XYZ file of C-alpha atoms in Angstrom:
730
model
C 0.000 0.000 0.000
C 1.281 3.439 -0.898
C 0.969 6.426 1.369
C 0.796 9.529 -0.788
C -1.531 11.436 1.559
C -0.124 13.917 4.010
C -2.015 12.389 6.923
C -1.957 14.135 10.265
C -2.643 12.987 13.788
C -1.791 9.963 15.894
C -4.735 7.879 14.713
C -4.128 8.365 10.997
C -0.367 7.863 11.195
C -0.773 4.711 13.277
C -3.267 3.339 10.771
C -1.067 4.104 7.787
C 1.969 2.508 9.421
C -0.080 -0.573 10.301
C -1.465 -0.822 6.777
C 2.029 -0.616 5.263
C 3.359 -3.181 7.767
C 0.208 -5.204 8.209
C 1.911 -8.548 8.830
C 4.059 -7.016 11.557
C 1.049 -5.198 13.043
C -1.139 -8.328 13.135
C 1.573 -10.631 14.485
C 2.659 -7.953 16.947
C -0.871 -7.690 18.318
C -1.137 -11.467 18.718
C 2.265 -11.560 20.425
C 1.232 -8.712 22.733
C -1.980 -10.475 23.796
C -0.221 -13.804 24.367
C 2.741 -12.165 26.103
C 0.748 -10.225 28.704
C -1.484 -13.246 29.316
C 1.518 -15.471 30.025
C 3.085 -12.752 32.164
C -0.095 -12.392 34.227
C -0.135 -16.132 34.832
C 3.373 -15.913 36.260
C 2.726 -12.786 38.329
C -0.720 -13.662 39.654
C -3.311 -11.092 40.632
C -3.265 -9.374 44.019
C -6.754 -9.517 45.551
C -8.106 -6.760 47.783
C -8.655 -7.881 51.373
C -11.590 -6.919 53.554
C -9.465 -4.307 55.300
C -8.483 -2.802 51.916
C -12.123 -2.192 51.066
C -13.187 -0.301 54.188
C -13.307 3.352 55.177
C -12.997 5.432 58.288
C -13.116 3.888 61.755
C -14.355 0.527 60.492
C -11.360 0.215 58.162
C -8.923 1.108 60.947
C -10.608 -1.439 63.206
C -10.418 -4.144 60.531
C -6.726 -3.427 60.011
C -6.071 -3.738 63.751
C -7.825 -7.114 63.803
C -5.989 -8.255 60.668
C -2.610 -7.460 62.270
C -3.466 -8.782 65.754
C -2.665 -12.427 65.030
C -6.096 -13.872 65.748
C -6.280 -17.536 64.734
C -8.217 -18.106 61.524
C -11.806 -18.771 62.524
C -13.706 -21.499 60.693
C -16.827 -20.465 58.809
C -19.735 -19.999 61.208
C -23.224 -21.390 60.624
C -26.561 -20.983 62.420
C -29.652 -23.171 62.650
C -32.898 -21.567 63.776
C -35.742 -23.607 65.217
C -38.925 -21.518 65.424
C -42.503 -22.147 66.494
C -45.020 -22.380 63.697
C -47.890 -24.909 63.860
C -46.118 -26.616 66.744
C -44.593 -24.994 69.826
C -42.549 -27.944 71.170
C -38.999 -27.215 70.019
C -37.146 -29.478 72.469
C -37.329 -32.665 70.392
C -36.317 -30.850 67.202
C -33.397 -29.142 68.962
C -32.131 -32.484 70.255
C -32.628 -34.040 66.827
C -30.764 -31.384 64.842
C -27.955 -31.259 67.429
C -27.493 -35.030 67.183
C -27.527 -34.980 63.391
C -25.012 -32.127 63.201
C -22.609 -33.719 65.669
C -22.639 -36.858 63.520
C -22.010 -34.894 60.272
C -18.540 -34.718 58.768
C -16.759 -31.346 58.681
C -19.091 -29.986 61.391
C -17.349 -28.799 64.559
C -18.134 -26.769 67.670
C -21.891 -27.357 67.897
C -23.065 -25.008 70.673
C -25.979 -25.354 73.104
C -29.106 -23.530 71.906
C -29.943 -19.980 72.977
C -33.492 -18.685 73.200
C -34.883 -15.500 71.676
C -36.368 -12.795 73.918
C -39.899 -13.651 72.729
C -39.385 -17.343 73.630
C -40.501 -18.428 70.138
C -37.129 -19.283 68.611
C -33.960 -21.182 69.450
C -30.601 -20.769 67.726
C -27.847 -23.369 67.453
C -24.441 -22.279 66.158
C -21.630 -24.413 64.792
C -18.626 -24.176 62.484
C -17.480 -25.836 59.291
C -13.987 -27.272 59.757
C -11.099 -26.216 57.531
C -10.258 -23.129 55.502
C -13.209 -20.685 55.695
C -12.524 -19.580 52.111
C -13.435 -23.053 50.825
C -16.044 -23.955 53.469
C -18.863 -23.709 50.933
C -17.511 -26.896 49.358
C -17.974 -28.773 52.668
C -21.213 -27.332 54.029
C -23.492 -29.544 51.923
C -23.799 -32.411 54.470
C -24.788 -29.951 57.207
C -27.486 -28.445 54.972
C -28.759 -31.952 54.266
C -28.881 -32.738 58.010
C -30.905 -29.592 58.721
C -33.257 -30.327 55.811
C -33.822 -33.842 57.180
C -34.658 -32.405 60.600
C -37.175 -30.001 59.012
C -38.821 -32.935 57.229
C -39.077 -34.836 60.518
C -40.660 -31.861 62.339
C -43.016 -30.183 59.822
C -44.820 -28.198 62.541
C -41.692 -26.093 63.162
C -39.538 -23.866 60.975
C -35.979 -25.217 60.867
C -33.431 -23.600 58.568
C -29.715 -22.921 58.251
C -27.800 -19.789 57.344
C -24.215 -18.614 57.615
C -21.033 -17.733 55.785
C -20.500 -21.083 54.062
C -24.135 -21.768 53.209
C -24.543 -18.195 51.935
C -21.536 -18.576 49.662
C -22.835 -21.897 48.401
C -26.492 -21.048 47.860
C -26.203 -17.392 46.792
C -22.549 -16.846 45.892
C -22.480 -19.849 43.586
C -25.681 -18.692 41.879
C -24.165 -15.247 41.360
C -20.897 -16.677 40.045
C -22.787 -18.933 37.654
C -24.884 -15.990 36.552
C -21.823 -13.804 35.932
C -20.102 -16.573 34.012
C -23.274 -17.179 32.018
C -23.519 -13.464 31.315
C -19.939 -13.417 30.075
C -20.556 -16.392 27.802
C -23.907 -15.115 26.500
C -22.695 -11.589 25.823
C -20.332 -12.798 23.092
C -22.845 -14.791 20.981
C -25.493 -12.089 21.505
C -23.064 -9.467 20.238
C -22.041 -11.636 17.298
C -25.675 -12.318 16.378
C -26.529 -8.619 16.278
C -23.441 -7.855 14.181
C -24.331 -10.615 11.721
C -27.660 -8.892 11.163
C -25.992 -5.467 10.931
C -23.263 -6.459 8.451
C -24.812 -9.404 6.640
C -21.413 -11.097 6.382
C -19.609 -13.394 8.795
C -16.094 -11.962 8.480
C -17.280 -8.380 9.011
C -19.202 -9.440 12.095
C -16.301 -11.440 13.528
C -13.799 -8.569 13.339
C -15.335 -6.404 16.112
C -15.890 -9.417 18.382
C -12.333 -10.667 17.824
C -10.845 -7.249 18.565
C -12.978 -6.799 21.690
C -12.188 -10.255 23.087
C -8.449 -10.023 22.476
C -8.408 -6.514 23.971
C -10.197 -7.768 27.093
C -7.803 -10.735 27.410
C -4.776 -8.434 27.098
C -6.228 -5.919 29.566
C -6.883 -8.672 32.113
C -3.262 -9.698 31.675
C -2.116 -6.140 32.371
C -4.418 -6.034 35.394
C -2.184 -8.580 37.136
C 0.698 -6.106 37.094
C -1.535 -3.139 37.971
C -2.972 -5.024 40.956
C 0.421 -4.635 42.656
C -0.443 -0.952 43.023
C -4.237 -1.244 43.310
C -5.482 -4.652 44.548
C -8.375 -5.934 42.492
C -11.810 -7.259 43.442
C -13.263 -10.372 41.864
C -16.034 -8.669 39.866
C -13.604 -6.365 38.035
C -13.019 -8.840 35.208
C -16.757 -9.093 34.497
C -17.004 -5.299 34.306
C -13.953 -5.249 32.007
C -15.582 -7.789 29.679
C -18.757 -5.765 29.305
C -17.013 -2.402 28.897
C -14.493 -3.991 26.510
C -17.261 -5.483 24.381
C -19.122 -2.167 24.337
C -16.222 0.067 23.284
C -14.564 -2.583 21.103
C -17.694 -3.121 19.040
C -18.361 0.619 18.870
C -14.894 1.478 17.642
C -14.853 -1.274 15.028
C -18.294 -0.301 13.768
C -17.209 3.342 13.452
C -14.068 2.415 11.556
C -15.475 -0.292 9.283
C -18.596 1.696 8.448
C -16.597 4.760 7.402
C -14.220 2.712 5.266
C -17.186 1.020 3.579
C -18.965 4.330 2.960
C -15.917 5.773 1.239
C -15.447 2.711 -0.945
C -19.115 2.829 -1.936
C -18.578 6.470 -2.854
C -15.851 5.478 -5.311
C -12.617 5.648 -3.318
C -10.053 2.905 -3.810
C -9.058 0.693 -0.862
C -6.101 2.880 0.122
C -7.993 6.150 -0.071
C -10.931 4.701 1.890
C -8.625 3.539 4.666
C -6.888 6.935 4.812
C -10.221 8.711 5.219
C -11.429 6.230 7.848
C -8.184 6.686 9.781
C -8.303 10.470 9.544
C -11.958 10.688 10.650
C -13.255 7.663 12.536
C -9.778 6.857 13.838
C -9.540 10.329 15.280
C -13.025 9.978 16.801
C -11.912 6.742 18.442
C -8.883 8.490 19.896
C -10.923 11.377 21.336
C -13.707 9.065 22.519
C -11.227 6.753 24.208
C -9.666 9.664 26.075
C -13.104 10.823 27.197
C -14.069 7.349 28.439
C -10.759 7.058 30.297
C -11.345 10.451 31.915
C -14.804 9.339 33.041
C -13.484 6.079 34.488
C -10.654 7.925 36.255
C -13.304 9.777 38.246
C -13.723 6.619 40.338
C -10.270 7.203 41.866
C -11.710 10.134 43.830
C -13.855 7.764 45.889
C -10.685 6.281 47.451
C -12.619 3.015 47.607
C -10.881 -0.263 46.782
C -13.778 -1.583 44.677
C -14.183 1.619 42.658
C -10.412 1.908 42.277
C -10.257 -1.660 40.973
C -13.068 -0.916 38.510
C -11.291 2.270 37.410
C -7.979 0.496 36.774
C -9.663 -2.388 34.952
C -11.875 -0.272 32.704
C -9.099 2.208 31.899
C -6.821 -0.658 30.890
C -9.450 -2.274 28.684
C -10.302 1.034 26.965
C -6.604 1.846 26.411
C -5.933 -1.572 24.898
C -9.078 -1.379 22.739
C -8.060 2.033 21.394
C -4.576 0.679 20.658
C -6.037 -2.277 18.766
C -8.532 -0.114 16.893
C -5.780 2.195 15.657
C -3.273 -0.523 14.721
C -4.409 -4.088 14.164
C -7.871 -3.131 12.844
C -6.601 -1.048 9.890
C -3.994 -3.739 9.263
C -6.738 -6.378 9.087
C -8.885 -4.199 6.829
C -5.912 -3.627 4.549
C -5.127 -7.338 4.435
C -8.703 -8.442 3.845
C -9.731 -5.864 1.274
C -13.085 -6.902 -0.222
C -12.796 -10.235 1.576
C -14.038 -8.431 4.673
C -17.464 -9.233 3.219
C -16.756 -12.937 2.876
C -19.419 -15.529 3.769
C -22.437 -13.394 2.941
C -25.718 -14.231 4.674
C -28.671 -14.493 2.266
C -31.417 -12.032 3.102
C -29.171 -9.843 5.246
C -26.416 -8.897 2.822
C -27.131 -5.695 0.916
C -24.958 -3.764 -1.479
C -25.905 -0.434 -0.089
C -28.652 1.780 1.188
C -29.419 5.432 1.497
C -30.963 5.311 4.984
C -34.247 6.694 3.702
C -36.106 5.959 6.943
C -33.573 7.817 9.084
C -33.335 10.689 6.607
C -37.109 11.011 6.505
C -37.255 11.106 10.299
C -34.451 13.658 10.433
C -36.309 15.758 7.892
C -39.270 15.997 10.273
C -37.014 16.905 13.223
C -35.090 19.555 11.305
C -38.234 21.009 9.760
C -39.668 21.708 13.232
C -36.612 21.855 15.524
C -38.272 23.840 18.324
C -41.260 21.512 18.574
C -38.952 18.480 18.320
C -36.735 19.795 21.113
C -39.723 20.539 23.355
C -41.183 17.059 22.784
C -37.814 15.370 23.422
C -37.105 17.367 26.576
C -40.656 16.738 27.780
C -40.307 12.987 27.247
C -36.964 12.913 29.042
C -38.368 15.023 31.878
C -41.221 12.563 32.375
C -38.850 9.598 32.372
C -36.387 11.344 34.690
C -38.988 12.826 37.064
C -38.861 9.953 39.601
C -35.239 10.948 40.237
C -36.616 13.650 42.558
C -37.608 10.802 44.874
C -34.294 8.943 44.574
C -33.067 7.551 47.880
C -30.071 5.353 48.539
C -29.556 2.459 50.913
C -26.945 -0.112 51.787
C -27.279 -3.605 50.372
C -29.260 -5.823 52.739
C -31.270 -9.001 52.969
C -34.071 -7.461 50.903
C -31.673 -7.216 47.941
C -31.059 -10.958 47.813
C -33.338 -13.276 45.793
C -36.618 -13.066 47.773
C -37.594 -16.672 47.125
C -34.288 -18.259 48.162
C -34.558 -20.536 51.209
C -31.394 -19.143 52.785
C -32.689 -15.580 52.445
C -35.799 -16.578 54.371
C -33.574 -18.185 57.007
C -31.465 -15.025 57.361
C -34.548 -12.832 57.698
C -35.981 -15.094 60.381
C -32.707 -15.142 62.345
C -32.339 -11.368 61.954
C -35.787 -10.764 63.439
C -35.302 -13.162 66.365
C -31.561 -12.692 67.037
C -30.371 -9.354 65.575
C -27.001 -9.659 67.278
C -26.216 -12.805 65.281
C -26.710 -11.772 61.658
C -24.863 -8.434 61.556
C -23.409 -7.626 64.975
C -21.319 -4.567 65.620
C -17.774 -5.238 66.753
C -15.967 -2.916 69.132
C -12.234 -3.396 68.528
C -10.222 -2.380 71.610
C -6.445 -2.117 71.255
C -4.484 -1.466 74.469
C -1.188 -2.430 76.143
C -3.236 -5.230 77.720
C -6.879 -6.300 77.594
C -6.560 -9.044 80.212
C -6.379 -7.061 83.427
C -8.857 -5.685 85.913
C -8.997 -2.296 84.154
C -10.349 -3.834 80.963
C -12.762 -6.064 82.895
C -14.243 -3.004 84.652
C -14.871 -1.255 81.357
C -16.313 -4.435 79.858
C -18.746 -4.674 82.792
C -19.667 -1.027 82.274
C -20.184 -1.738 78.561
C -22.588 -4.608 79.299
C -24.508 -2.402 81.704
C -24.750 0.346 79.068
C -26.091 -2.209 76.562
C -28.853 -3.174 79.004
C -29.728 0.508 79.559
C -29.654 1.496 75.867
C -33.429 1.439 75.521
C -33.370 -1.539 73.197
C -30.967 -0.001 70.661
C -28.217 -2.453 71.684
C -28.825 -6.096 72.451
C -26.836 -9.053 73.737
C -25.418 -11.450 74.256
C -22.156 -9.491 74.449
C -19.323 -11.743 73.292
C -15.590 -11.092 73.715
C -12.626 -12.508 71.812
C -8.993 -11.690 72.734
C -5.933 -12.207 70.541
C -3.063 -14.459 71.737
C -0.882 -11.465 72.660
C -3.611 -10.042 74.893
C -3.455 -6.625 73.237
C -6.621 -6.597 71.112
C -10.174 -7.497 72.126
C -13.167 -7.777 69.801
C -16.444 -7.170 71.631
C -19.593 -8.136 69.669
C -23.022 -6.617 70.318
C -26.306 -6.529 68.411
C -27.749 -3.373 66.845
C -31.500 -2.707 66.672
C -32.890 0.205 64.658
C -31.343 3.111 62.760
C -30.093 4.971 65.861
C -28.215 2.016 67.342
C -24.883 2.599 65.598
C -24.802 6.262 66.606
C -25.621 5.324 70.203
C -22.793 2.799 70.255
C -20.160 5.024 68.628
C -20.986 8.370 70.187
C -22.193 7.394 73.660
C -21.514 3.854 74.849
C -17.965 3.253 73.577
C -16.548 6.661 74.678
C -18.169 6.243 78.102
C -16.691 2.777 78.644
C -13.666 1.620 76.669
C -12.814 5.238 75.976
C -11.693 5.528 79.608
C -9.199 2.676 79.268
C -5.673 4.136 79.550
C -3.706 4.041 76.289
C -6.542 2.281 74.443
C -7.983 2.756 70.968
C -11.621 1.712 70.692
C -13.221 1.618 67.227
C -16.488 0.172 65.920
C -16.654 -2.047 62.846
C -19.096 -4.581 61.436
C -21.519 -4.560 58.518
C -23.607 -1.559 59.582
C -20.566 0.433 60.670
C -18.842 -0.324 57.365
C -21.943 0.778 55.429
C -22.112 4.032 57.371
C -18.430 4.771 56.764
C -18.783 3.914 53.087
C -21.747 6.280 52.740
C -19.817 9.063 54.447
C -16.846 8.592 52.127
C -19.109 8.408 49.077
C -20.955 11.593 50.024
C -17.658 13.419 50.510
C -16.283 12.267 47.151
C -19.376 12.842 44.978
C -18.729 16.548 44.236
C -15.134 15.753 43.260
C -16.155 12.856 41.001
C -18.921 14.758 39.232
C -16.825 17.902 38.915
C -13.822 16.019 37.557
C -15.771 14.005 34.980
C -17.948 16.875 33.768
C -15.076 19.367 33.773
C -12.578 17.265 31.850
C -15.247 16.053 29.406
C -16.028 19.716 28.699
C -12.338 20.460 28.145
C -11.859 17.499 25.807
C -14.877 18.468 23.704
C -13.771 22.110 23.680
C -10.281 21.257 22.442
C -11.524 18.674 19.959
C -14.251 20.792 18.338
C -13.050 24.324 19.145
C -16.512 25.332 20.337
C -17.756 26.304 23.782
C -21.359 25.664 22.720
C -20.653 22.151 21.439
C -18.815 21.332 24.655
C -21.665 22.618 26.830
C -24.397 20.852 24.848
C -22.369 17.624 24.902
C -22.112 17.672 28.694
C -25.782 18.634 29.108
C -27.101 15.969 26.728
C -25.072 13.217 28.342
C -26.236 14.376 31.765
C -29.837 14.099 30.549
C -29.330 10.452 29.610
C -27.934 9.760 33.085
C -30.876 11.533 34.739
C -33.310 9.473 32.659
C -31.534 6.283 33.744
C -31.835 7.331 37.387
C -35.533 8.014 36.930
C -36.079 4.625 35.320
C -34.300 2.870 38.195
C -36.417 4.648 40.798
C -39.614 3.864 38.875
C -38.743 0.183 38.677
C -36.854 -0.638 41.878
C -38.281 1.849 44.392
C -41.833 1.929 43.071
C -41.902 -1.817 42.377
C -42.814 -2.000 38.687
C -41.996 -5.320 36.959
C -41.254 -7.033 40.283
C -42.604 -10.347 39.037
C -40.902 -10.224 35.656
C -37.505 -9.204 37.040
C -37.863 -11.286 40.226
C -36.937 -8.696 42.833
C -38.503 -7.064 45.874
C -39.076 -3.305 45.850
C -36.917 -1.514 48.405
C -36.799 1.860 50.122
C -33.959 3.071 47.920
C -31.378 2.354 45.235
C -28.156 0.593 46.269
C -25.865 3.355 47.561
C -22.979 2.853 45.107
C -25.209 2.541 42.041
C -25.827 6.228 41.125
C -22.119 7.066 41.101
C -21.114 3.951 39.187
C -23.883 4.406 36.606
C -22.981 8.074 36.112
C -19.374 7.215 35.335
C -20.080 4.259 33.039
C -22.925 5.972 31.173
C -21.134 9.270 30.762
C -18.132 7.507 29.304
C -20.071 5.253 26.926
C -22.472 8.003 25.810
C -19.479 10.037 24.716
C -18.642 7.314 22.189
C -21.741 8.179 20.210
C -21.508 11.877 20.801
C -17.928 12.291 19.603
C -18.559 10.102 16.561
C -21.697 12.000 15.502
C -20.244 15.441 16.198
C -17.091 14.622 14.232
C -19.184 13.757 11.183
C -21.241 16.945 11.590
C -18.127 19.112 11.995
C -16.593 17.436 8.972
C -19.509 18.582 6.828
C -19.371 22.068 8.308
C -15.643 22.304 7.550
C -16.419 21.430 3.924
C -18.605 24.518 3.748
C -22.051 23.032 4.388
C -24.553 25.139 6.347
C -24.956 23.866 9.903
C -28.440 22.431 9.348
C -27.322 20.537 6.259
C -24.175 19.340 8.044
C -26.357 18.055 10.875
C -28.650 16.232 8.442
C -25.713 14.639 6.642
C -23.708 13.814 9.765
C -26.538 12.193 11.695
C -28.018 10.555 8.610
C -24.748 8.866 7.731
C -24.035 7.719 11.293
C -27.558 6.645 12.279
C -27.093 3.067 11.105
C -23.867 2.424 12.975
C -25.172 4.175 16.100
C -28.272 1.975 16.001
C -26.214 -1.201 15.617
C -23.845 -0.237 18.442
C -26.725 0.736 20.708
C -28.563 -2.546 20.081
C -25.411 -4.450 21.058
C -25.005 -2.466 24.275
C -28.674 -2.663 25.253
C -28.777 -6.422 24.674
C -25.560 -7.090 26.603
C -26.410 -4.796 29.518
C -29.934 -6.200 29.759
C -28.369 -9.563 30.601
C -27.440 -8.080 33.982
C -31.136 -8.033 34.865
C -31.118 -11.846 34.809
C -28.646 -12.063 37.716
C -30.005 -12.821 41.211
C -29.005 -9.676 43.135
C -31.039 -6.465 43.140
C -27.852 -4.469 42.555
C -27.063 -6.317 39.316
C -30.651 -5.908 38.161
C -30.461 -2.160 38.856
C -27.226 -1.989 36.911
C -28.691 -3.831 33.921
C -31.908 -1.832 33.768
C -30.134 1.496 34.295
C -27.466 0.890 31.661
C -29.821 -0.581 29.063
C -32.438 2.167 29.513
C -29.873 4.965 29.322
C -28.179 3.628 26.185
C -31.550 3.116 24.486
C -32.705 6.638 25.326
C -29.330 8.106 24.397
C -29.321 6.525 20.936
C -32.937 7.464 20.188
C -34.433 10.504 21.900
C -31.160 12.312 22.607
C -28.984 11.478 19.625
C -31.729 11.257 16.948
C -34.067 14.035 18.113
C -32.664 16.403 20.720
C -29.136 16.766 19.321
C -30.190 17.661 15.740
C -33.023 19.870 17.003
C -30.761 21.857 19.334
C -28.006 22.214 16.736
C -30.523 23.329 14.123
C -31.910 25.952 16.498
C -28.452 27.264 17.371
C -27.239 27.347 13.772
C -23.879 29.071 13.392
C -23.780 29.729 17.138
C -22.864 26.051 17.558
C -19.298 26.880 16.575
C -18.802 29.929 18.798
C -15.347 30.240 20.329
C -14.232 33.340 22.273
C -11.266 35.163 20.805
C -9.219 34.573 23.914
C -9.438 30.832 23.210
C -8.158 31.240 19.684
C -4.868 29.616 20.705
C -6.564 26.199 20.886
C -5.139 23.839 18.255
C -7.121 23.592 15.034
C -7.835 19.890 14.507
C -8.942 18.970 10.997
C -12.222 17.051 10.852
C -12.463 16.983 7.087
C -10.643 14.021 5.466
C -7.436 14.837 3.587
C -7.692 15.690 -0.074
C -6.761 12.865 -2.455
C -3.363 13.015 -4.085
C -3.216 13.454 -7.878
C -3.582 10.132 -9.660
C -0.680 8.776 -11.697
C -0.555 6.270 -14.498
C 1.172 3.721 -12.266
C -1.636 3.670 -9.699
C -3.475 0.364 -9.396
C -7.066 0.166 -10.582
C -9.729 0.689 -7.940
C -11.025 -2.423 -6.274
C -14.579 -3.716 -6.623
C -16.888 -1.426 -4.638
C -19.548 -4.046 -3.835
C -19.908 -3.869 -0.075
C -22.236 -4.953 2.690
C -24.505 -2.447 4.300
C -23.243 -1.691 7.810
C -26.576 -0.801 9.339
């Protein structure tokens, strides 16, 4: 391939180099993917510990416990025996105790304790061995409890605990995530087969996305040395990698096909695609990376892990899109349309439906904008009632037997399901001074007005320097009572001691406090840098402002949809969830970051095509019609892929994953239809030449060419143009 054009920019130069050295580019990409995968296998991935993921006092307390040398505790389990039709629990208690003591891998069966209302008894025991693998050994105990329930049908007898929870809920979630990962690939491929009508064209985006995800996961092993990863990061990387990988390939392939249909030879078509769509990929990738980097401001291990993983996968996808993709297109030529699918393969199309729709929008831009804003306002209106909450029992599958067991235990024995733990570190916790404060603590629990409940349990490390005091919490005010009143008035008087509260509720409270403090920084960073990137890329303050506003509207609509479904309880039966008092606390921030980044893919691509027409001298309204008309097909295809893949999240068992799936799918659907097809052209048509306003004092911004380079003069030695018969890409 010859390179007569004076191409400019990183994207175009990378593409031209790759096309001239396509064998090296393709083999280099394969070697890169294999190399980082092998390297990651040797390095291993550093997992975030429980102490890494905390905040505030609860994190400090967890770190003290982690460093105190406590022996590893086996996984704890509970069996509740509760009155139902029958009230005689004694025989059932004796029966289940006998069965458990005779069951392998069961150890430390404790005498039963009775609930305050005298209706329930609780038996605790442990599963021998490593607690991390206890779920593999808890099956016989579950069978023993189930047999006891069958023998005493007049009572409610059920088991819950760490191991059984991991087995009955964790395994279901893992299977669901693995199923989602496996389904997302064939679903994506199926949609692309319909979009392209040819097998090879459809395989290219999937192949690039998968190899980019594999390479990014390999790089994650090295990055985890600096930022330990959480186990769900790889699933998030797969979905983000599929989304951006398919988008970028569609942008590139569609533009190359359009130019070849218009009469350009293979080389010229690739140059134009590199100069235009390649540049859009570069800008879009930077914008997505900026959005994902906003998660660093939370200073949370899970968000940090997601940020590192998604940034890596976007960086690798951009690298592949700008190097190996043009090399593959150059190598394949017209064979990119090999293995045509009858009925789907089309030589071309003028997008008459989209152009007709755009004609209506541009003919009445004010009315179109009012209708679009009104529709979005209606969809987003429930956001005014948005409340957040920590994940709890109500967010687990409502029909699961173990969820019912947990709820029953929580009602009868609140100190057993999610107790607070007061971690006391002192020169010694074995003397009379500590015992006096412990006695005072127990007295304060009894006088707390029911906010705190026993039994109070104490565990001391072998060195005698750290004590963990467990107590039950009842009601919303209990944690505040414990932290602000009881602990300072008791263990706070112990000389040289540090007394901190941890546990599930304390950790949730500290997480919420950290999240609330970081939200302004995250939103400001993402919105501010997105504005700057759009300003520099398009040299227009108005375009930058409208881009940020339109993407914010799609996020608001997603929030409204989540509230309407998950707070108000619509589609409970179909989605198999239980309406709750609020949205999971981390969901709004995570959705904002993911949606803002992915929405920018479309926005940058569409705006680049519009600006390209404007730079050629077209009036703004005509440039809008041409730009959106020519990108509508690829935007539709990319949006269908994203909506289908994200909707798979709604099939997972947790309420949080269902919220994520519904929020992402709804936002992408609205973004690609109401916002991108109606509101964007209507607003730009109304603004006209004002779209491109740039203050004089910003005239120093670099002028980035959006129009493709002019073709070089033809010479007699040039090869004849290739066959222009191509598949429709929409």
